Amino acid sequence: MSQQASPIRIGIAGFGAIGKAIARRLDDGIPGLKLTALGVRDADKARAAYTFKEPVAYVPADTLVEHCDVVVECAPAALLPEIATPVLKAGKRLLVLSSGALLQHNGLIDVARAHGGQIIVATGALLGLDAVTAAAEGTIKEIRMVSRKPPIGFAGAPYVVRNNIDLHAIKEPTLIYSGTAREAATGFPANLNVAVSLSLAGIGPDQTRLEIWADPTISRNIHRIEVDAEEARLSMEIQNVPSENPKTGRITALSAVAALRKLAAPLRVGT
Ligand SMILES: NC(=O)C1=CN([C@@H]2O[C@H](COP(=O)(O)OP(=O)(O)OC[C@H]3O[C@@H](n4cnc5c(N)ncnc54)[C@H](O)[C@@H]3O)[C@@H](O)[C@H]2O)C=CC1
Ligand SMILES: O=C([O-])CC(=O)C(=O)O
């Protein structure tokens, strides 16, 4: 990209904990990128929440494609198809944070293929997806992940509701789920996108094993990953500081910003 090339126009679908943090960073200025539109339900509320230095369009999330080259999806998971489909049909790129929803809507990958679009799954609140995708080029034997959050981080999760788990009664670290990443995606749609992202980087959602602990002794969201591959053994842990949304680690938005920066940068580090 020459220095004179037009900036890549970025749209953000969802103006919550992640969307606001990404928007602020873009508004502060990132070379080669320009925030042009926000996909929101209530434009007046969004306007009141933040004043941008540069003008930004406030539009329904499913029309962002008219204003942008790249759309960042950071809205409730159920909205993924309506946000993603127009972007992919236009052959554009979509950076996805609600990666868990890709499992129920994997037809979106066919839409991307058919129209020359691209779905980019952000590393998000996780780490090491570069090394996991590298290992997946060889032979991975096993991937296990253990996630721990303060109990309040699981409030409202369908699995918790269905199993009548009283989060307030949990006084010591408690294993609340053990199973595959695929089952976790439906049981914890707002909590375990990371497990699905890991599974898509590695050996798939049915082979990736996951334990979830509700832990009142911690204040961070902790994800520990063990990968046993023929070419390497990976042992990784991330301890995330929760954002204004206690389910979401603060690093998640920064991961999206880093991914966006790489779209326009002359030097790109990491796969
Ligand atoms: N991949 C990863 O590592 C992670 C992914 N996530 C996922 O990212 C997504 C966003 O997370 P947060 O920002 O923490 O959630 P949030 O709840 O703070 O923000 C979502 C925003 O979307 C807005 N919204 C609702 N309906 C809308 C509509 N029809 N059109 C436009 N906007 C609408 C809400 O008003 C809210 O402001 C969630 O699906 C979450 O599960 C969260 C953390 C880590
Ligand atoms: O922020 C985290 O620790 C992970 C998270 O919520 C998710 O994967 O949805």
mmCIF file of C-alpha atoms and ligand atoms in Angstrom:
data_model
loop_
_atom_site.group_PDB
_atom_site.id
_atom_site.type_symbol
_atom_site.label_atom_id
_atom_site.label_comp_id
_atom_site.label_asym_id
_atom_site.label_seq_id
_atom_site.Cartn_x
_atom_site.Cartn_y
_atom_site.Cartn_z
ATOM 1 C CA MET A 1 0.000 0.000 0.000
ATOM 2 C CA SER A 2 1.499 3.367 -1.004
ATOM 3 C CA GLN A 3 1.444 6.217 1.474
ATOM 4 C CA GLN A 4 -1.105 8.050 -0.684
ATOM 5 C CA ALA A 5 -3.570 5.118 -0.795
ATOM 6 C CA SER A 6 -6.986 5.820 0.704
ATOM 7 C CA PRO A 7 -7.396 4.587 4.246
ATOM 8 C CA ILE A 8 -9.257 1.322 4.823
ATOM 9 C CA ARG A 9 -12.751 2.284 5.986
ATOM 10 C CA ILE A 10 -13.703 0.452 9.179
ATOM 11 C CA GLY A 11 -17.203 -0.151 10.526
ATOM 12 C CA ILE A 12 -18.012 -1.471 13.983
ATOM 13 C CA ALA A 13 -21.144 -3.544 14.610
ATOM 14 C CA GLY A 14 -22.055 -3.238 18.295
ATOM 15 C CA PHE A 15 -21.090 -0.299 20.510
ATOM 16 C CA GLY A 16 -20.669 -2.103 23.836
ATOM 17 C CA ALA A 17 -17.558 -2.873 25.881
ATOM 18 C CA ILE A 18 -15.509 -4.039 22.897
ATOM 19 C CA GLY A 19 -16.983 -1.728 20.251
ATOM 20 C CA LYS A 20 -16.433 1.439 22.288
ATOM 21 C CA ALA A 21 -12.819 0.553 23.070
ATOM 22 C CA ILE A 22 -12.027 -0.172 19.407
ATOM 23 C CA ALA A 23 -13.821 2.979 18.241
ATOM 24 C CA ARG A 24 -11.854 5.198 20.642
ATOM 25 C CA ARG A 25 -8.551 3.759 19.417
ATOM 26 C CA LEU A 26 -9.493 4.274 15.776
ATOM 27 C CA ASP A 27 -10.680 7.797 16.499
ATOM 28 C CA ASP A 28 -7.322 8.550 18.128
ATOM 29 C CA GLY A 29 -5.741 7.607 14.798
ATOM 30 C CA ILE A 30 -4.182 4.448 13.357
ATOM 31 C CA PRO A 31 -2.178 4.873 10.125
ATOM 32 C CA GLY A 32 -4.040 3.598 7.069
ATOM 33 C CA LEU A 33 -7.371 3.088 8.869
ATOM 34 C CA LYS A 34 -10.436 5.295 9.240
ATOM 35 C CA LEU A 35 -13.522 4.662 11.374
ATOM 36 C CA THR A 36 -16.447 5.540 9.105
ATOM 37 C CA ALA A 37 -19.535 3.965 10.664
ATOM 38 C CA LEU A 38 -21.025 2.393 13.765
ATOM 39 C CA GLY A 39 -23.734 -0.253 13.507
ATOM 40 C CA VAL A 40 -26.091 0.512 16.389
ATOM 41 C CA ARG A 41 -29.675 -0.034 17.504
ATOM 42 C CA ASP A 42 -30.135 3.400 19.012
ATOM 43 C CA ALA A 43 -28.168 6.150 17.236
ATOM 44 C CA ASP A 44 -29.041 8.887 19.782
ATOM 45 C CA LYS A 45 -27.814 6.772 22.688
ATOM 46 C CA ALA A 46 -24.580 5.971 20.860
ATOM 47 C CA ARG A 47 -24.034 9.647 19.953
ATOM 48 C CA ALA A 48 -24.509 10.617 23.595
ATOM 49 C CA ALA A 49 -22.039 7.954 24.781
ATOM 50 C CA TYR A 50 -19.039 9.352 22.935
ATOM 51 C CA THR A 51 -18.061 12.355 20.827
ATOM 52 C CA PHE A 52 -15.770 11.491 17.960
ATOM 53 C CA LYS A 53 -13.160 13.882 16.567
ATOM 54 C CA GLU A 54 -14.047 12.880 13.001
ATOM 55 C CA PRO A 55 -17.610 12.423 11.718
ATOM 56 C CA VAL A 56 -18.959 8.869 11.937
ATOM 57 C CA ALA A 57 -22.218 7.497 10.469
ATOM 58 C CA TYR A 58 -24.640 5.782 12.866
ATOM 59 C CA VAL A 59 -26.479 3.099 10.899
ATOM 60 C CA PRO A 60 -28.283 -0.213 11.384
ATOM 61 C CA ALA A 61 -25.647 -2.948 11.733
ATOM 62 C CA ASP A 62 -26.815 -4.849 8.659
ATOM 63 C CA THR A 63 -26.162 -1.808 6.423
ATOM 64 C CA LEU A 64 -22.570 -1.142 7.511
ATOM 65 C CA VAL A 65 -21.258 -2.620 4.291
ATOM 66 C CA GLU A 66 -22.445 0.493 2.417
ATOM 67 C CA HIS A 67 -20.009 2.626 4.424
ATOM 68 C CA CYS A 68 -16.998 0.366 5.024
ATOM 69 C CA ASP A 69 -14.334 -1.913 3.556
ATOM 70 C CA VAL A 70 -13.950 -3.973 6.735
ATOM 71 C CA VAL A 71 -16.556 -4.606 9.434
ATOM 72 C CA VAL A 72 -15.734 -5.564 13.007
ATOM 73 C CA GLU A 73 -18.479 -7.689 14.549
ATOM 74 C CA CYS A 74 -18.716 -7.175 18.327
ATOM 75 C CA ALA A 75 -22.473 -7.418 18.900
ATOM 76 C CA PRO A 76 -24.597 -10.071 20.639
ATOM 77 C CA ALA A 77 -23.831 -13.479 19.101
ATOM 78 C CA ALA A 78 -27.364 -14.014 17.758
ATOM 79 C CA LEU A 79 -26.866 -11.119 15.314
ATOM 80 C CA LEU A 80 -23.873 -12.658 13.569
ATOM 81 C CA PRO A 81 -25.697 -13.856 10.399
ATOM 82 C CA GLU A 82 -27.461 -10.548 9.726
ATOM 83 C CA ILE A 83 -24.269 -8.564 10.287
ATOM 84 C CA ALA A 84 -21.972 -10.929 8.394
ATOM 85 C CA THR A 85 -23.990 -11.883 5.323
ATOM 86 C CA PRO A 86 -24.071 -8.492 3.510
ATOM 87 C CA VAL A 87 -20.381 -7.906 4.210
ATOM 88 C CA LEU A 88 -19.324 -11.295 2.855
ATOM 89 C CA LYS A 89 -21.688 -11.081 -0.127
ATOM 90 C CA ALA A 90 -19.941 -7.832 -1.066
ATOM 91 C CA GLY A 91 -16.611 -9.697 -1.035
ATOM 92 C CA LYS A 92 -15.401 -7.702 1.977
ATOM 93 C CA ARG A 93 -13.672 -8.686 5.216
ATOM 94 C CA LEU A 94 -15.358 -9.306 8.541
ATOM 95 C CA LEU A 95 -13.415 -9.428 11.811
ATOM 96 C CA VAL A 96 -15.468 -11.645 14.124
ATOM 97 C CA LEU A 97 -15.507 -11.502 17.920
ATOM 98 C CA SER A 98 -18.639 -13.620 18.486
ATOM 99 C CA SER A 99 -16.763 -16.610 17.102
ATOM 100 C CA GLY A 100 -18.889 -19.125 19.019
ATOM 101 C CA ALA A 101 -21.817 -18.264 16.731
ATOM 102 C CA LEU A 102 -19.822 -19.404 13.697
ATOM 103 C CA LEU A 103 -20.513 -23.010 14.691
ATOM 104 C CA GLN A 104 -24.290 -22.611 14.291
ATOM 105 C CA HIS A 105 -23.830 -20.494 11.168
ATOM 106 C CA ASN A 106 -20.950 -22.167 9.362
ATOM 107 C CA GLY A 107 -22.760 -21.523 6.055
ATOM 108 C CA LEU A 108 -21.213 -18.043 6.358
ATOM 109 C CA ILE A 109 -17.901 -19.608 5.364
ATOM 110 C CA ASP A 110 -19.517 -20.784 2.102
ATOM 111 C CA VAL A 111 -20.889 -17.265 1.534
ATOM 112 C CA ALA A 112 -17.370 -15.867 1.994
ATOM 113 C CA ARG A 113 -15.943 -18.474 -0.386
ATOM 114 C CA ALA A 114 -18.584 -17.825 -3.048
ATOM 115 C CA HIS A 115 -18.151 -14.040 -3.049
ATOM 116 C CA GLY A 116 -14.444 -13.586 -2.281
ATOM 117 C CA GLY A 117 -15.108 -12.265 1.222
ATOM 118 C CA GLN A 118 -13.113 -13.245 4.293
ATOM 119 C CA ILE A 119 -13.997 -14.037 7.894
ATOM 120 C CA ILE A 120 -11.146 -13.228 10.269
ATOM 121 C CA VAL A 121 -11.509 -14.681 13.764
ATOM 122 C CA ALA A 122 -9.804 -12.350 16.208
ATOM 123 C CA THR A 123 -7.518 -13.909 18.801
ATOM 124 C CA GLY A 124 -9.715 -11.933 21.172
ATOM 125 C CA ALA A 125 -9.338 -12.729 24.845
ATOM 126 C CA LEU A 126 -6.990 -15.606 24.077
ATOM 127 C CA LEU A 127 -3.333 -16.126 23.214
ATOM 128 C CA GLY A 128 -1.226 -18.320 20.999
ATOM 129 C CA LEU A 129 -3.545 -18.882 18.034
ATOM 130 C CA ASP A 130 -0.524 -18.188 15.798
ATOM 131 C CA ALA A 131 1.301 -21.170 17.328
ATOM 132 C CA VAL A 132 -1.830 -23.353 17.273
ATOM 133 C CA THR A 133 -2.434 -22.691 13.555
ATOM 134 C CA ALA A 134 1.242 -23.471 12.918
ATOM 135 C CA ALA A 135 0.927 -26.738 14.872
ATOM 136 C CA ALA A 136 -2.221 -27.549 12.881
ATOM 137 C CA GLU A 137 -0.115 -27.532 9.723
ATOM 138 C CA GLY A 138 1.593 -30.556 11.329
ATOM 139 C CA THR A 139 -0.092 -33.132 13.575
ATOM 140 C CA ILE A 140 -1.928 -32.132 16.743
ATOM 141 C CA LYS A 141 -2.757 -35.029 19.050
ATOM 142 C CA GLU A 142 -4.720 -33.225 21.734
ATOM 143 C CA ILE A 143 -5.919 -29.768 22.817
ATOM 144 C CA ARG A 144 -7.266 -29.073 26.283
ATOM 145 C CA MET A 145 -8.363 -25.772 27.768
ATOM 146 C CA VAL A 146 -9.323 -24.798 31.311
ATOM 147 C CA SER A 147 -11.210 -21.507 31.785
ATOM 148 C CA ARG A 148 -11.800 -19.830 35.132
ATOM 149 C CA LYS A 149 -13.861 -16.746 35.814
ATOM 150 C CA PRO A 150 -15.372 -15.139 38.888
ATOM 151 C CA PRO A 151 -18.888 -16.665 39.248
ATOM 152 C CA ILE A 152 -20.627 -13.405 38.185
ATOM 153 C CA GLY A 153 -18.937 -13.750 34.786
ATOM 154 C CA PHE A 154 -21.260 -16.691 34.042
ATOM 155 C CA ALA A 155 -24.512 -14.917 34.960
ATOM 156 C CA GLY A 156 -27.282 -15.701 32.491
ATOM 157 C CA ALA A 157 -25.382 -18.418 30.611
ATOM 158 C CA PRO A 158 -27.957 -20.915 29.231
ATOM 159 C CA TYR A 159 -26.013 -23.877 30.691
ATOM 160 C CA VAL A 160 -26.046 -22.261 34.145
ATOM 161 C CA VAL A 161 -29.769 -21.495 33.932
ATOM 162 C CA ARG A 162 -30.663 -24.971 32.588
ATOM 163 C CA ASN A 163 -28.738 -26.721 35.365
ATOM 164 C CA ASN A 164 -30.019 -24.422 38.138
ATOM 165 C CA ILE A 165 -26.484 -23.474 39.165
ATOM 166 C CA ASP A 166 -26.678 -20.866 41.939
ATOM 167 C CA LEU A 167 -23.634 -18.705 41.202
ATOM 168 C CA HIS A 168 -24.047 -16.736 44.461
ATOM 169 C CA ALA A 169 -23.759 -19.961 46.472
ATOM 170 C CA ILE A 170 -20.335 -20.798 45.023
ATOM 171 C CA LYS A 171 -17.776 -20.133 47.764
ATOM 172 C CA GLU A 172 -14.813 -22.137 46.435
ATOM 173 C CA PRO A 173 -13.436 -22.984 42.954
ATOM 174 C CA THR A 174 -16.105 -25.204 41.346
ATOM 175 C CA LEU A 175 -16.036 -27.166 38.097
ATOM 176 C CA ILE A 176 -19.308 -26.277 36.384
ATOM 177 C CA TYR A 177 -18.709 -27.760 32.920
ATOM 178 C CA SER A 178 -16.549 -30.393 31.288
ATOM 179 C CA GLY A 179 -17.033 -31.278 27.630
ATOM 180 C CA THR A 180 -16.335 -30.160 24.097
ATOM 181 C CA ALA A 181 -15.910 -26.647 22.735
ATOM 182 C CA ARG A 182 -18.988 -27.212 20.548
ATOM 183 C CA GLU A 183 -21.272 -27.881 23.551
ATOM 184 C CA ALA A 184 -19.741 -24.948 25.426
ATOM 185 C CA ALA A 185 -20.571 -22.605 22.534
ATOM 186 C CA THR A 186 -24.295 -23.152 23.036
ATOM 187 C CA GLY A 187 -24.146 -23.419 26.840
ATOM 188 C CA PHE A 188 -21.987 -20.302 27.312
ATOM 189 C CA PRO A 189 -22.465 -18.145 24.174
ATOM 190 C CA ALA A 190 -21.201 -14.950 25.822
ATOM 191 C CA ASN A 191 -18.340 -16.604 27.697
ATOM 192 C CA LEU A 192 -16.502 -19.171 25.680
ATOM 193 C CA ASN A 193 -15.930 -17.680 22.249
ATOM 194 C CA VAL A 194 -12.289 -18.254 23.081
ATOM 195 C CA ALA A 195 -12.764 -22.040 23.181
ATOM 196 C CA VAL A 196 -14.373 -21.987 19.739
ATOM 197 C CA SER A 197 -11.620 -19.747 18.330
ATOM 198 C CA LEU A 198 -9.046 -22.181 19.724
ATOM 199 C CA SER A 199 -10.892 -25.121 18.196
ATOM 200 C CA LEU A 200 -11.105 -23.454 14.778
ATOM 201 C CA ALA A 201 -7.359 -22.766 14.891
ATOM 202 C CA GLY A 202 -6.595 -26.338 15.914
ATOM 203 C CA ILE A 203 -8.505 -29.632 15.710
ATOM 204 C CA GLY A 204 -12.132 -28.522 15.606
ATOM 205 C CA PRO A 205 -14.936 -28.037 18.154
ATOM 206 C CA ASP A 206 -15.674 -31.731 18.729
ATOM 207 C CA GLN A 207 -12.069 -32.670 19.560
ATOM 208 C CA THR A 208 -11.175 -29.653 21.713
ATOM 209 C CA ARG A 209 -11.806 -30.474 25.388
ATOM 210 C CA LEU A 210 -12.796 -27.789 27.839
ATOM 211 C CA GLU A 211 -13.266 -27.392 31.590
ATOM 212 C CA ILE A 212 -15.021 -24.341 33.004
ATOM 213 C CA TRP A 213 -14.540 -23.312 36.624
ATOM 214 C CA ALA A 214 -16.481 -20.676 38.526
ATOM 215 C CA ASP A 215 -13.864 -19.373 40.938
ATOM 216 C CA PRO A 216 -14.714 -16.791 43.635
ATOM 217 C CA THR A 217 -11.036 -16.539 44.644
ATOM 218 C CA ILE A 218 -9.978 -14.770 41.406
ATOM 219 C CA SER A 219 -10.678 -11.360 39.899
ATOM 220 C CA ARG A 220 -9.400 -12.147 36.397
ATOM 221 C CA ASN A 221 -10.693 -14.358 33.567
ATOM 222 C CA ILE A 222 -8.025 -17.056 33.241
ATOM 223 C CA HIS A 223 -7.637 -19.360 30.243
ATOM 224 C CA ARG A 224 -5.042 -22.152 30.280
ATOM 225 C CA ILE A 225 -4.312 -24.116 27.098
ATOM 226 C CA GLU A 226 -2.324 -27.308 26.608
ATOM 227 C CA VAL A 227 -1.567 -28.439 23.064
ATOM 228 C CA ASP A 228 0.193 -31.717 22.397
ATOM 229 C CA ALA A 229 1.431 -31.849 18.815
ATOM 230 C CA GLU A 230 4.083 -33.966 17.127
ATOM 231 C CA GLU A 231 6.140 -30.890 16.337
ATOM 232 C CA ALA A 232 5.767 -28.988 19.622
ATOM 233 C CA ARG A 233 4.098 -28.916 22.992
ATOM 234 C CA LEU A 234 2.370 -25.653 23.897
ATOM 235 C CA SER A 235 1.484 -24.681 27.433
ATOM 236 C CA MET A 236 -0.091 -21.227 27.673
ATOM 237 C CA GLU A 237 -2.073 -19.114 30.098
ATOM 238 C CA ILE A 238 -3.681 -15.691 29.910
ATOM 239 C CA GLN A 239 -5.125 -13.794 32.887
ATOM 240 C CA ASN A 240 -7.546 -11.145 31.609
ATOM 241 C CA VAL A 241 -8.674 -8.075 33.467
ATOM 242 C CA PRO A 242 -12.467 -7.842 32.971
ATOM 243 C CA SER A 243 -13.793 -4.811 31.082
ATOM 244 C CA GLU A 244 -16.941 -2.780 31.845
ATOM 245 C CA ASN A 245 -18.678 -6.038 30.821
ATOM 246 C CA PRO A 246 -17.531 -8.579 33.470
ATOM 247 C CA LYS A 247 -17.831 -11.413 30.944
ATOM 248 C CA THR A 248 -15.324 -9.760 28.602
ATOM 249 C CA GLY A 249 -11.601 -9.306 29.144
ATOM 250 C CA ARG A 250 -10.139 -5.870 28.373
ATOM 251 C CA ILE A 251 -7.523 -7.346 26.064
ATOM 252 C CA THR A 252 -10.240 -8.498 23.653
ATOM 253 C CA ALA A 253 -10.706 -5.052 22.105
ATOM 254 C CA LEU A 254 -6.947 -4.561 21.936
ATOM 255 C CA SER A 255 -6.655 -7.817 20.000
ATOM 256 C CA ALA A 256 -9.149 -6.479 17.462
ATOM 257 C CA VAL A 257 -7.237 -3.193 17.211
ATOM 258 C CA ALA A 258 -3.991 -5.129 16.633
ATOM 259 C CA ALA A 259 -5.678 -7.206 13.919
ATOM 260 C CA LEU A 260 -6.992 -4.053 12.210
ATOM 261 C CA ARG A 261 -3.618 -2.339 12.403
ATOM 262 C CA LYS A 262 -2.069 -5.329 10.598
ATOM 263 C CA LEU A 263 -4.484 -4.863 7.684
ATOM 264 C CA ALA A 264 -2.721 -1.638 6.711
ATOM 265 C CA ALA A 265 0.768 -1.969 8.199
ATOM 266 C CA PRO A 266 3.948 -2.251 6.139
ATOM 267 C CA LEU A 267 5.377 -4.640 8.770
ATOM 268 C CA ARG A 268 3.204 -7.450 10.041
ATOM 269 C CA VAL A 269 4.366 -9.553 12.983
ATOM 270 C CA GLY A 270 2.755 -12.890 13.861
ATOM 271 C CA THR A 271 0.577 -15.082 11.687
HETATM 272 N N1 LIG B 1 -13.637 -13.703 20.837
HETATM 273 C C1 LIG B 1 -13.399 -13.321 22.083
HETATM 274 O O1 LIG B 1 -12.324 -13.542 22.621
HETATM 275 C C2 LIG B 1 -14.461 -12.616 22.851
HETATM 276 C C3 LIG B 1 -15.678 -12.384 22.288
HETATM 277 N N2 LIG B 1 -16.651 -11.714 22.973
HETATM 278 C C4 LIG B 1 -17.932 -11.540 22.297
HETATM 279 O O2 LIG B 1 -17.941 -10.286 21.623
HETATM 280 C C5 LIG B 1 -19.292 -9.789 21.556
HETATM 281 C C6 LIG B 1 -19.355 -8.361 22.115
HETATM 282 O O3 LIG B 1 -18.917 -8.371 23.464
HETATM 283 P P1 LIG B 1 -19.083 -7.080 24.426
HETATM 284 O O4 LIG B 1 -18.681 -5.853 23.708
HETATM 285 O O5 LIG B 1 -18.432 -7.421 25.704
HETATM 286 O O6 LIG B 1 -20.665 -7.085 24.623
HETATM 287 P P2 LIG B 1 -21.596 -5.861 25.105
HETATM 288 O O7 LIG B 1 -22.855 -6.491 25.565
HETATM 289 O O8 LIG B 1 -20.850 -4.949 26.004
HETATM 290 O O9 LIG B 1 -21.855 -5.077 23.728
HETATM 291 C C7 LIG B 1 -22.728 -5.508 22.713
HETATM 292 C C8 LIG B 1 -23.423 -4.272 22.164
HETATM 293 O O10 LIG B 1 -24.247 -4.640 21.055
HETATM 294 C C9 LIG B 1 -25.403 -3.819 21.124
HETATM 295 N N3 LIG B 1 -26.502 -4.343 20.317
HETATM 296 C C10 LIG B 1 -27.533 -5.128 20.701
HETATM 297 N N4 LIG B 1 -28.365 -5.326 19.662
HETATM 298 C C11 LIG B 1 -27.868 -4.643 18.608
HETATM 299 C C12 LIG B 1 -28.299 -4.451 17.269
HETATM 300 N N5 LIG B 1 -29.414 -4.992 16.798
HETATM 301 N N6 LIG B 1 -27.533 -3.682 16.446
HETATM 302 C C13 LIG B 1 -26.386 -3.135 16.903
HETATM 303 N N7 LIG B 1 -25.943 -3.274 18.169
HETATM 304 C C14 LIG B 1 -26.676 -4.031 19.014
HETATM 305 C C15 LIG B 1 -25.719 -3.742 22.604
HETATM 306 O O11 LIG B 1 -26.568 -2.646 22.883
HETATM 307 C C16 LIG B 1 -24.321 -3.578 23.188
HETATM 308 O O12 LIG B 1 -23.977 -2.212 23.252
HETATM 309 C C17 LIG B 1 -20.155 -10.772 22.354
HETATM 310 O O13 LIG B 1 -20.757 -11.718 21.484
HETATM 311 C C18 LIG B 1 -19.131 -11.475 23.233
HETATM 312 O O14 LIG B 1 -19.543 -12.773 23.606
HETATM 313 C C19 LIG B 1 -16.411 -11.224 24.227
HETATM 314 C C20 LIG B 1 -15.200 -11.432 24.831
HETATM 315 C C21 LIG B 1 -14.141 -12.190 24.219
HETATM 316 O O1 LIG B 2 -13.048 -12.430 27.987
HETATM 317 C C1 LIG B 2 -12.873 -13.643 28.176
HETATM 318 O O2 LIG B 2 -12.172 -14.078 29.099
HETATM 319 C C2 LIG B 2 -13.439 -14.660 27.245
HETATM 320 C C3 LIG B 2 -14.809 -14.445 26.820
HETATM 321 O O3 LIG B 2 -15.567 -13.739 27.430
HETATM 322 C C4 LIG B 2 -15.257 -15.136 25.611
HETATM 323 O O4 LIG B 2 -14.521 -15.957 25.063
HETATM 324 O O5 LIG B 2 -16.371 -14.853 25.170
#
